Coordinates of C-alpha atoms and ligand atoms in Angstrom, one line a residue:
M1 CA 105.8 256.8 19.0
R2 CA 106.7 260.4 20.2
H3 CA 109.9 260.5 18.8
P4 CA 110.0 259.1 15.4
G5 CA 113.4 259.6 14.6
L6 CA 114.9 257.8 17.9
R7 CA 116.9 254.7 17.2
V8 CA 116.3 252.1 19.8
L9 CA 118.1 249.5 20.1
V10 CA 117.8 246.9 23.4
I11 CA 120.2 244.8 24.1
E12 CA 119.1 241.7 26.7
K13 CA 121.2 238.0 28.2
H14 CA 118.8 235.9 27.8
S15 CA 117.9 233.9 25.2
V16 CA 113.8 235.7 26.1
P17 CA 113.4 239.2 26.5
G18 CA 111.5 240.4 29.6
G19 CA 113.8 239.5 32.3
Y20 CA 111.0 238.8 35.7
A21 CA 108.3 239.0 33.3
S22 CA 108.5 236.0 31.1
A23 CA 107.9 232.5 31.6
F24 CA 109.6 228.8 30.5
R25 CA 108.1 225.9 29.4
R26 CA 108.2 222.1 30.8
P27 CA 106.6 220.2 27.7
K28 CA 106.5 216.7 29.2
Q29 CA 104.5 218.4 31.7
S30 CA 102.6 220.2 29.6
A31 CA 103.3 222.9 32.4
V32 CA 103.7 226.4 30.9
F33 CA 105.5 228.4 34.6
D34 CA 105.6 232.5 34.5
C35 CA 109.0 233.7 36.0
S36 CA 107.0 236.0 38.1
L37 CA 104.0 238.4 36.8
H38 CA 100.7 237.2 38.7
K39 CA 99.3 240.4 39.2
L40 CA 99.8 243.5 37.1
S41 CA 98.5 246.9 39.6
G42 CA 96.7 250.0 38.0
M43 CA 95.1 248.0 35.8
A44 CA 91.8 249.1 35.5
G45 CA 89.8 252.2 35.8
A46 CA 92.6 255.1 36.8
G47 CA 95.1 252.7 37.0
N48 CA 98.3 253.9 35.1
L49 CA 99.5 250.7 34.0
R50 CA 95.9 250.0 31.9
R51 CA 96.3 253.8 30.8
I52 CA 100.2 253.3 29.5
F53 CA 99.2 250.0 27.4
D54 CA 96.0 251.3 25.9
E55 CA 98.9 254.4 24.8
L56 CA 101.1 252.1 23.6
G57 CA 98.5 250.2 21.4
L58 CA 98.7 247.3 22.9
M59 CA 95.7 245.9 24.8
D60 CA 94.9 245.1 20.8
E61 CA 97.4 242.2 21.7
L62 CA 96.5 241.0 24.9
E63 CA 94.1 239.7 27.2
L64 CA 93.3 240.1 30.8
V65 CA 92.1 238.1 33.5
Y66 CA 90.4 240.1 36.4
P67 CA 90.1 237.4 39.8
N68 CA 87.2 237.9 41.8
H69 CA 89.2 237.7 44.8
Y70 CA 92.1 240.0 46.1
F71 CA 93.1 237.4 47.9
Q72 CA 92.0 234.6 50.8
A73 CA 94.2 234.3 53.3
S74 CA 94.9 230.4 55.0
L75 CA 95.5 231.3 58.7
P76 CA 95.3 228.5 61.0
D77 CA 92.3 227.9 61.7
K78 CA 89.9 229.0 58.9
N79 CA 90.6 230.7 55.4
V80 CA 89.4 233.7 55.3
L81 CA 88.5 235.0 51.7
L82 CA 88.9 239.1 50.5
P83 CA 86.8 239.9 47.3
N84 CA 89.0 242.2 44.8
D85 CA 86.5 246.0 45.8
A86 CA 87.1 248.2 47.9
V87 CA 83.9 248.3 49.5
W88 CA 83.3 244.5 49.6
L89 CA 86.7 244.1 50.9
K90 CA 86.3 246.3 54.1
R91 CA 82.8 245.5 54.8
T92 CA 83.9 241.7 55.2
L93 CA 86.9 242.6 57.1
C94 CA 84.2 244.9 59.6
E95 CA 81.6 241.9 59.1
L96 CA 84.4 239.7 60.6
Y97 CA 86.3 241.6 62.9
P98 CA 83.9 244.3 64.1
D99 CA 85.9 244.9 67.2
D100 CA 88.3 246.9 64.6
R101 CA 85.8 248.5 62.5
Q102 CA 87.1 251.9 63.7
G103 CA 90.8 250.7 62.4
I104 CA 89.4 249.4 59.5
E105 CA 87.8 251.9 58.3
Q106 CA 90.8 254.5 59.2
L107 CA 92.7 252.5 57.5
F108 CA 90.9 252.0 53.8
A109 CA 91.0 256.7 54.7
D110 CA 94.3 256.7 54.4
V111 CA 94.4 254.7 51.4
E112 CA 92.2 256.3 50.3
L113 CA 93.8 259.8 49.9
H114 CA 97.2 259.0 51.1
G115 CA 97.6 255.9 48.8
K116 CA 96.3 257.6 46.5
N117 CA 98.4 261.1 46.5
S118 CA 101.2 258.6 46.4
Y119 CA 99.9 256.8 43.4
F120 CA 99.5 259.8 42.0
Q121 CA 103.2 261.7 42.1
F122 CA 104.2 261.2 39.0
Q123 CA 100.6 262.9 37.9
I124 CA 101.2 265.9 40.7
M125 CA 105.0 266.3 39.1
N126 CA 103.6 267.4 35.9
G127 CA 100.4 269.2 36.7
T128 CA 98.1 267.2 35.6
Y129 CA 96.2 265.7 39.0
N130 CA 92.9 267.4 39.9
E131 CA 93.4 268.5 43.7
P132 CA 92.8 271.1 44.9
I133 CA 97.2 272.5 45.7
G134 CA 96.3 273.6 49.0
A135 CA 94.6 271.3 50.2
L136 CA 97.5 268.9 48.2
I137 CA 100.4 270.5 50.2
R138 CA 98.9 269.9 53.8
D139 CA 98.0 266.0 53.3
I140 CA 101.4 265.3 51.8
R141 CA 103.4 267.4 54.4
F142 CA 101.0 265.1 57.1
A143 CA 101.7 261.6 55.6
H144 CA 105.4 262.5 55.6
K145 CA 105.5 263.7 58.8
N146 CA 103.6 260.6 60.2
Y147 CA 102.8 257.7 57.8
K148 CA 106.4 257.7 55.9
N149 CA 108.9 257.2 58.8
I150 CA 106.3 254.6 60.6
T151 CA 106.1 251.1 59.5
M152 CA 103.2 248.7 58.9
K153 CA 103.7 246.8 62.4
D154 CA 104.1 249.7 64.0
A155 CA 100.9 251.5 62.2
F156 CA 98.5 248.4 62.8
H157 CA 100.4 247.9 66.3
K158 CA 98.1 251.4 66.7
M159 CA 94.6 250.0 64.9
F160 CA 93.8 247.2 65.3
K161 CA 93.3 245.1 68.9
S162 CA 92.8 241.6 67.0
W163 CA 96.1 240.6 65.5
E164 CA 94.8 238.7 62.5
V165 CA 93.2 241.7 61.1
G166 CA 96.9 243.1 60.8
E167 CA 97.9 239.9 59.8
I168 CA 95.6 239.2 56.6
I169 CA 95.6 243.1 55.1
S170 CA 99.3 242.9 55.8
M171 CA 99.7 240.4 52.6
P172 CA 99.8 242.4 49.5
G173 CA 103.5 244.3 51.3
C174 CA 105.2 240.6 50.1
Y175 CA 104.0 242.2 46.5
V176 CA 106.2 244.7 46.9
G177 CA 108.9 242.8 48.5
G178 CA 108.3 243.7 51.7
H179 CA 107.3 241.6 55.2
P180 CA 104.7 245.1 58.3
E181 CA 107.8 245.1 60.0
D182 CA 110.0 246.3 56.7
L183 CA 107.8 248.8 55.0
S184 CA 106.8 252.1 55.7
Y185 CA 103.1 252.8 55.7
L186 CA 103.0 255.2 53.8
Y187 CA 104.8 253.2 50.4
Y188 CA 102.0 250.7 51.8
L189 CA 99.3 252.8 51.2
H190 CA 100.0 252.9 47.4
V191 CA 100.6 249.8 46.9
I192 CA 97.1 249.2 48.1
Y193 CA 95.5 252.5 46.7
A194 CA 97.6 250.6 43.2
T195 CA 96.4 246.8 43.2
L196 CA 92.9 247.2 45.2
Y197 CA 91.5 250.6 43.7
C198 CA 93.1 250.6 40.7
G199 CA 92.4 246.9 39.3
N200 CA 94.4 244.0 39.8
A201 CA 95.1 241.8 36.4
Y202 CA 96.9 239.0 35.5
V203 CA 98.3 238.8 31.6
R204 CA 95.9 235.4 30.1
G205 CA 99.0 233.2 28.2
T206 CA 101.8 234.6 30.9
S207 CA 103.3 237.1 31.0
Q208 CA 106.2 236.3 28.7
R209 CA 103.1 237.4 26.2
L210 CA 103.5 241.3 27.3
S211 CA 107.2 241.5 27.0
D212 CA 106.7 240.0 23.3
A213 CA 104.5 242.2 22.5
L214 CA 106.5 244.7 24.2
V215 CA 109.1 243.8 21.4
A216 CA 106.8 243.8 18.8
R217 CA 106.3 247.1 19.7
I218 CA 110.2 248.3 19.5
E219 CA 110.3 246.7 15.9
R220 CA 107.4 248.2 14.6
G221 CA 108.4 251.3 15.5
G222 CA 112.3 250.8 14.1
G223 CA 113.9 250.0 17.1
K224 CA 115.9 246.4 17.2
V225 CA 116.3 244.1 20.0
L226 CA 118.5 241.7 20.3
L227 CA 118.9 238.9 22.6
D228 CA 121.3 235.9 23.7
T229 CA 123.8 239.0 24.3
P230 CA 125.3 240.2 27.4
V231 CA 126.9 243.3 27.6
D232 CA 130.2 243.0 28.8
R233 CA 131.3 246.9 28.9
I234 CA 129.7 250.1 28.7
E235 CA 132.3 252.1 27.8
V236 CA 133.4 255.5 28.5
D237 CA 135.0 258.7 26.4
C238 CA 137.7 260.5 28.3
D239 CA 135.5 263.4 28.6
M240 CA 133.5 260.8 31.3
R241 CA 130.6 260.9 28.3
V242 CA 129.1 257.2 26.9
A243 CA 130.2 256.2 23.5
G244 CA 128.7 252.9 23.4
V245 CA 127.8 249.4 24.5
T246 CA 130.3 246.1 24.0
A247 CA 128.2 243.7 23.4
S248 CA 129.3 239.3 22.8
K249 CA 132.1 241.4 21.8
E250 CA 130.5 244.2 19.5
F251 CA 130.4 247.9 20.1
Y252 CA 127.5 249.7 19.7
A253 CA 128.0 253.0 19.6
A254 CA 125.6 255.5 21.3
R255 CA 125.3 258.9 22.9
Q256 CA 122.7 257.4 25.6
V257 CA 122.4 254.2 27.2
F258 CA 119.7 253.5 29.6
V259 CA 120.5 250.7 31.8
N260 CA 117.7 248.7 34.1
A261 CA 119.8 246.3 35.5
A262 CA 120.7 246.1 39.2
P263 CA 123.1 249.1 39.6
K264 CA 125.6 247.7 41.9
Y265 CA 126.9 244.7 39.5
V266 CA 126.5 247.8 37.0
V267 CA 129.7 250.1 38.2
E268 CA 130.9 246.5 39.5
E269 CA 131.1 244.9 36.8
L270 CA 130.0 246.7 33.4
L271 CA 132.2 250.2 33.8
V272 CA 136.0 249.8 34.1
E273 CA 137.4 250.0 37.4
T274 CA 139.9 253.0 37.1
L275 CA 137.1 255.2 36.6
P276 CA 136.0 258.2 39.4
L277 CA 133.4 256.6 40.5
Q278 CA 134.0 257.0 44.6
T279 CA 131.3 259.1 45.6
V280 CA 128.6 257.1 43.0
K281 CA 129.9 253.5 44.9
E282 CA 129.5 255.3 48.2
K283 CA 125.6 256.2 47.9
L284 CA 125.6 252.5 46.8
R285 CA 127.2 251.1 49.9
Q286 CA 123.7 252.5 51.1
L287 CA 121.3 250.9 48.3
Q288 CA 120.4 248.3 50.5
S289 CA 118.6 245.0 48.3
S290 CA 115.3 244.0 48.8
W291 CA 114.6 241.1 49.9
S292 CA 115.4 237.8 46.8
T293 CA 112.6 235.6 46.4
T294 CA 112.4 231.5 46.5
T295 CA 110.1 229.7 44.3
L296 CA 108.3 226.0 43.8
Y297 CA 106.9 225.8 40.8
L298 CA 104.3 222.7 41.3
V299 CA 101.8 220.8 38.9
A300 CA 100.1 218.1 40.2
D301 CA 98.0 215.4 38.0
T302 CA 94.0 217.2 38.7
A303 CA 92.2 220.9 38.6
P304 CA 93.9 222.8 42.2
A305 CA 89.8 223.2 42.2
E306 CA 89.6 218.9 42.7
C307 CA 92.3 219.5 45.9
G308 CA 89.8 222.1 47.3
L309 CA 91.9 224.9 46.3
D310 CA 89.6 226.9 43.9
C311 CA 91.2 230.9 44.4
T312 CA 93.7 232.4 42.1
E313 CA 95.5 233.8 45.3
T314 CA 96.0 232.4 49.1
F315 CA 98.7 234.0 51.5
L316 CA 99.6 230.4 54.1
I317 CA 100.1 232.4 57.2
D318 CA 101.0 230.1 60.1
L319 CA 102.3 232.4 63.0
P320 CA 101.6 235.8 64.1
N321 CA 103.8 238.7 62.6
D322 CA 105.4 239.1 66.1
E323 CA 106.0 236.5 66.5
A324 CA 107.7 235.7 62.6
D325 CA 109.4 238.9 62.7
R326 CA 111.3 238.1 66.2
L327 CA 112.4 235.2 64.4
R328 CA 113.7 237.0 61.8
E329 CA 115.3 239.3 63.5
E330 CA 116.8 236.0 64.6
A331 CA 118.4 234.3 61.4
K332 CA 119.1 237.6 60.0
R333 CA 121.6 238.2 63.4
T334 CA 122.7 234.9 63.5
A335 CA 123.0 233.6 59.5
D336 CA 122.3 230.0 61.0
P337 CA 121.2 228.5 57.7
L338 CA 118.8 226.4 60.2
L339 CA 117.5 229.1 61.2
C340 CA 116.8 231.2 58.9
E341 CA 115.2 228.2 57.4
L342 CA 112.7 228.3 60.3
A343 CA 111.9 231.7 60.3
Y344 CA 111.7 232.4 56.4
W345 CA 110.3 229.3 55.2
K346 CA 108.4 227.7 57.7
H347 CA 106.4 230.6 59.8
S348 CA 106.6 233.5 57.1
P349 CA 103.9 233.5 55.2
V350 CA 104.2 232.5 52.0
E351 CA 102.6 232.9 48.5
V352 CA 100.6 230.5 46.3
T353 CA 99.6 231.4 43.3
N354 CA 96.9 229.1 41.6
Y355 CA 97.2 229.8 37.9
H356 CA 95.7 227.1 36.7
A357 CA 92.9 229.0 37.3
L358 CA 94.5 231.8 35.7
E359 CA 94.4 229.9 32.8
P360 CA 94.0 226.5 32.6
N361 CA 95.7 226.5 29.2
N362 CA 98.7 226.2 31.1
G363 CA 98.3 223.6 32.8
H364 CA 97.7 222.3 36.7
V365 CA 100.1 224.7 38.3
L366 CA 100.8 226.2 41.5
I367 CA 103.5 228.4 42.5
F368 CA 104.8 229.4 46.2
N369 CA 107.2 232.6 46.6
L370 CA 108.6 233.6 49.6
L371 CA 110.5 236.6 51.1
D372 CA 114.3 234.7 51.3
S373 CA 118.2 235.6 51.6
V374 CA 120.6 235.1 49.2
E375 CA 123.0 234.2 52.8
H376 CA 122.0 231.3 53.8
W377 CA 121.5 229.4 50.7
P378 CA 125.2 227.1 49.5
Q379 CA 126.7 227.6 46.0
R380 CA 125.0 226.7 43.2
R381 CA 126.1 223.0 41.5
T382 CA 127.0 221.2 44.8
L383 CA 125.4 218.5 47.0
E384 CA 124.5 220.9 49.8
Y385 CA 122.6 222.9 47.2
K386 CA 120.8 220.2 46.1
K387 CA 119.7 218.9 49.5
K388 CA 118.6 222.9 50.6
K389 CA 116.5 222.7 47.3
R390 CA 115.3 219.4 48.5
R391 CA 114.4 221.2 51.9
F392 CA 112.6 223.2 51.0
T393 CA 110.2 221.9 48.3
E394 CA 109.6 219.0 51.7
M395 CA 108.7 222.5 53.8
M396 CA 106.4 223.9 50.9
L397 CA 105.2 220.6 50.4
E398 CA 104.1 220.1 54.1
R399 CA 102.1 223.6 54.3
L400 CA 100.0 223.0 51.8
Y401 CA 99.3 219.5 53.1
Q402 CA 98.6 220.9 56.2
R403 CA 96.4 223.6 54.9
F404 CA 94.9 222.8 51.7
P405 CA 94.7 217.9 52.6
G406 CA 93.3 217.5 49.3
F407 CA 96.6 217.7 47.2
R408 CA 98.5 215.0 49.1
G409 CA 99.3 212.2 46.2
H410 CA 98.3 214.7 43.5
V411 CA 101.8 216.4 43.2
Q412 CA 103.0 215.4 40.1
Y413 CA 106.1 217.4 39.8
T414 CA 107.9 220.3 41.1
E415 CA 110.9 222.5 40.6
V416 CA 112.9 225.0 43.3
S417 CA 114.7 228.8 42.1
S418 CA 117.1 229.6 45.1
P419 CA 117.8 233.3 45.4
R420 CA 120.7 231.5 43.1
T421 CA 118.9 231.2 40.1
Y422 CA 117.7 234.9 40.2
I423 CA 121.1 236.5 40.2
R424 CA 121.7 233.5 37.5
Y425 CA 119.5 235.1 35.0
T426 CA 119.1 238.7 35.9
N427 CA 122.1 240.2 37.5
N428 CA 119.8 241.1 40.6
S429 CA 122.0 241.8 43.4
D430 CA 121.8 239.9 46.8
G431 CA 118.6 238.3 43.8
A432 CA 116.6 240.7 44.6
G433 CA 113.2 240.5 43.7
F434 CA 111.8 244.0 43.7
G435 CA 114.8 246.2 43.2
A436 CA 116.4 248.2 46.6
F437 CA 114.9 247.8 49.7
V438 CA 111.8 250.7 50.3
G439 CA 111.9 251.3 54.3
T440 CA 111.3 254.2 56.4
S441 CA 114.1 255.9 56.4
R442 CA 115.4 258.3 53.6
N443 CA 116.2 256.6 50.8
P444 CA 119.3 256.0 48.8
H445 CA 117.1 255.3 45.4
I446 CA 118.5 258.7 43.9
F447 CA 121.8 257.2 43.1
H448 CA 121.7 258.3 40.1
H449 CA 121.0 262.0 40.7
N450 CA 124.3 263.9 38.9
F451 CA 126.2 260.3 38.0
P452 CA 129.2 261.2 36.6
V453 CA 129.1 259.7 33.2
R454 CA 127.0 261.5 31.4
G455 CA 124.8 260.1 29.2
L456 CA 124.6 257.4 31.1
Y457 CA 120.8 256.4 32.9
F458 CA 119.6 254.5 35.5
M459 CA 115.6 253.3 35.0
S460 CA 114.5 249.4 36.3
T461 CA 112.6 248.5 39.6
W462 CA 116.3 249.7 40.8
V463 CA 115.5 253.5 41.5
A464 CA 111.4 253.2 40.8
G465 CA 109.9 251.2 43.2
A466 CA 108.9 248.0 43.8
S467 CA 106.5 246.6 41.0
Y468 CA 106.3 246.2 37.7
E469 CA 103.9 248.3 37.3
A470 CA 106.5 251.4 39.4
A471 CA 109.3 250.9 36.7
F472 CA 106.6 251.8 33.5
G473 CA 105.5 254.6 35.4
Y474 CA 109.0 255.8 36.3
A475 CA 109.7 254.8 32.7
E476 CA 106.6 256.9 31.6
H477 CA 108.2 260.5 33.5
K478 CA 111.4 259.7 32.0
A479 CA 110.4 259.5 28.1
L480 CA 107.7 262.8 28.5
S481 CA 110.4 265.2 29.6
W482 CA 112.9 263.4 27.5
A483 CA 115.3 265.3 24.8
P484 CA 117.4 264.3 21.8
E485 CA 120.4 264.5 22.8
S486 CA 121.5 262.3 19.2
R487 CA 119.7 259.9 17.0
L488 CA 121.5 256.6 18.4
C489 CA 120.4 255.2 21.8
A490 CA 121.4 251.9 23.1
R491 CA 119.4 250.7 26.7
T492 CA 119.0 247.1 28.1
G493 CA 115.9 248.3 29.8
A494 CA 113.3 251.8 29.3
F495 CA 112.8 255.2 28.8
A496 CA 114.8 259.0 29.5
P497 CA 115.6 260.9 32.0
G498 CA 115.4 264.7 33.2
D499 CA 116.4 266.1 36.7
Q500 CA 113.4 268.4 37.7
T501 CA 111.8 266.4 39.5
E502 CA 114.7 264.2 41.6
H503 CA 113.6 265.7 45.0
M504 CA 110.0 265.5 44.7
E505 CA 110.4 261.6 43.4
L506 CA 112.1 260.7 46.7
E507 CA 110.0 262.4 48.8
T508 CA 107.0 260.7 47.3
R509 CA 108.6 256.8 47.6
Ligands
FAD601 C1 108.5 235.8 42.4 C2 108.6 237.1 41.3 C3 106.9 237.4 41.8 C4 107.0 239.1 41.1 N1 105.3 238.9 41.2 C5 105.5 240.3 40.7 C6 103.7 240.7 40.2 O1 102.9 240.3 40.3 N2 103.4 242.2 40.0 C7 104.6 242.9 40.1 O2 103.8 244.0 39.3 N3 105.9 242.5 40.5 C8 106.2 241.5 40.6 N4 107.8 241.4 40.7 C9 108.2 242.4 40.9 C10 107.9 242.6 38.9 O3 108.9 240.9 38.7 C11 110.0 243.6 38.4 O4 110.1 244.8 39.4 C12 110.3 244.1 37.7 O5 109.8 243.3 36.3 C13 111.7 244.3 37.4 O6 111.6 244.8 36.4 P1 112.8 245.3 35.6 O7 112.9 245.8 34.2 O8 113.1 246.9 36.3 O9 113.9 244.4 36.3 P2 114.2 242.8 35.5 O10 112.9 241.6 34.9 O11 115.6 242.2 36.3 O12 115.1 243.2 34.5 C14 116.0 243.0 34.4 C15 117.0 243.2 32.7 O13 118.2 243.3 32.8 C16 119.2 242.2 31.6 N5 120.8 241.8 32.3 C17 121.1 242.2 33.4 N6 122.4 242.6 33.1 C18 122.6 242.2 32.3 C19 123.9 242.2 30.6 N7 125.1 242.7 31.1 N8 124.0 241.9 29.5 C20 122.4 241.7 28.6 N9 121.7 241.9 29.6 C21 120.9 242.4 31.1 C22 118.2 240.7 32.7 O14 118.5 239.5 31.8 C23 116.7 241.2 32.8 O15 116.1 240.4 31.2 C24 108.2 239.7 41.2 C25 108.9 239.8 41.2 C26 109.0 238.7 41.8 C27 110.6 237.5 41.9

């Protein structure tokens, strides 16, 4: 649309487009399972993703579902339903926890100022953000000094008397793949702003519809999408410039290649070993993968609402985070598989999406996701692996029955995706579900700045930050600053580069 002469080729190894934004069918169960996107952020009001979809003309083809509830927190002794509206959500929390009113008000004030500033980072960079510059600089400095270097956990300890408030309101950290001890408080504020203030929605029919619509958009613009075509190598000429890619034994010439596969995988598997990439490899050593996920896909023989679950999204919370955190620390330190199961599966929160409530036509489907690590998973196709999947299923069902006993006797079908499944399908390092880990220290997302191979650019959640909207926002930002170098361009992902703003990105992420 913006660059009419540009020829774009997208090369994807899987048989369907979308990566995590895809779906698969189980016809015998009359079920369709979404692989990831149950909640797109930025889909209302001033939301960036909705605006980008509008500009791409996607909204004529997609129907969105806006859930009534942000989520439901299922605590050991009660379920707390949170409305999908910031004002009502704040009011609900203040009514439930009057002793914590001050902390709750502080949290929402922080979201409205610092979360908002972080969310609109690209608008700040391109000068279209309508806030007085002096106050903006002061606020950004304040947030970086006081909020970027503390975890959600530490912030909530200071803010709330009741462990429950922090516990409930920390759940959206899972949307970007982090527990309260992992994520920077500033990053978390931006997640709440993106998901709650800028609207969240599900694409009716599954996120495959969205990916298919994007493919149609590329093809209408004269581009081409090759499926079932793994890229084997990115070709680099003797001047350290991209020459194209080799995929399924075919060579595709291109002067610019945009990769959204995981950077470590790209450097280790797609670039020849003899290239002088020592500095990049050093930088990549500091790029820590986010948590992976383990997923249970479930079909019930009746509507989940009949079994007592009508909310679209429920977090099953077992232990206060401080205790769960101690167990996770111990599990990480020892890498003992049984301790990992206890810490990650039994006592950490599990997110349950009631897909039937979002899209009744795709079956009585519930999907469970929790943050997990590949390290304690045996290799695929082994007996231990099968047994482990069985244990995972049993533990998830037990957690479900404890809180929603109506499901007993109604589970018709289950299937598990482990971190190893995610590696197999996406090549994401360690099966990461959310790209690079975003902690409190200065982050290494910038490994790709001044990349020694000219014409090779990295996109994706690995450079943009976790979530679909972040990957899209970054891609838009790059597309806006793109200048054509040639008329031919191959890519396994998104748009184009521009170096002028990289330091600002580092600061605001
Ligand atoms: C279980 C789960 C639930 C999630 N839920 C949400 C949610 O509700 N909302 C949200 O915003 N985000 C969610 N996320 C995060 C979101 O899905 C991702 O951040 C986003 O989709 C990542 O997109 P990407 O294009 O960066 O990477 P990916 O989706 O990982 O895409 C990488 C692509 O590269 C392809 N590829 C890799 N190697 C090769 C090769 N050699 N040749 C050709 N192709 C190759 C892969 O096949 C894949 O298609 C979730 C993630 C997970 C794991």
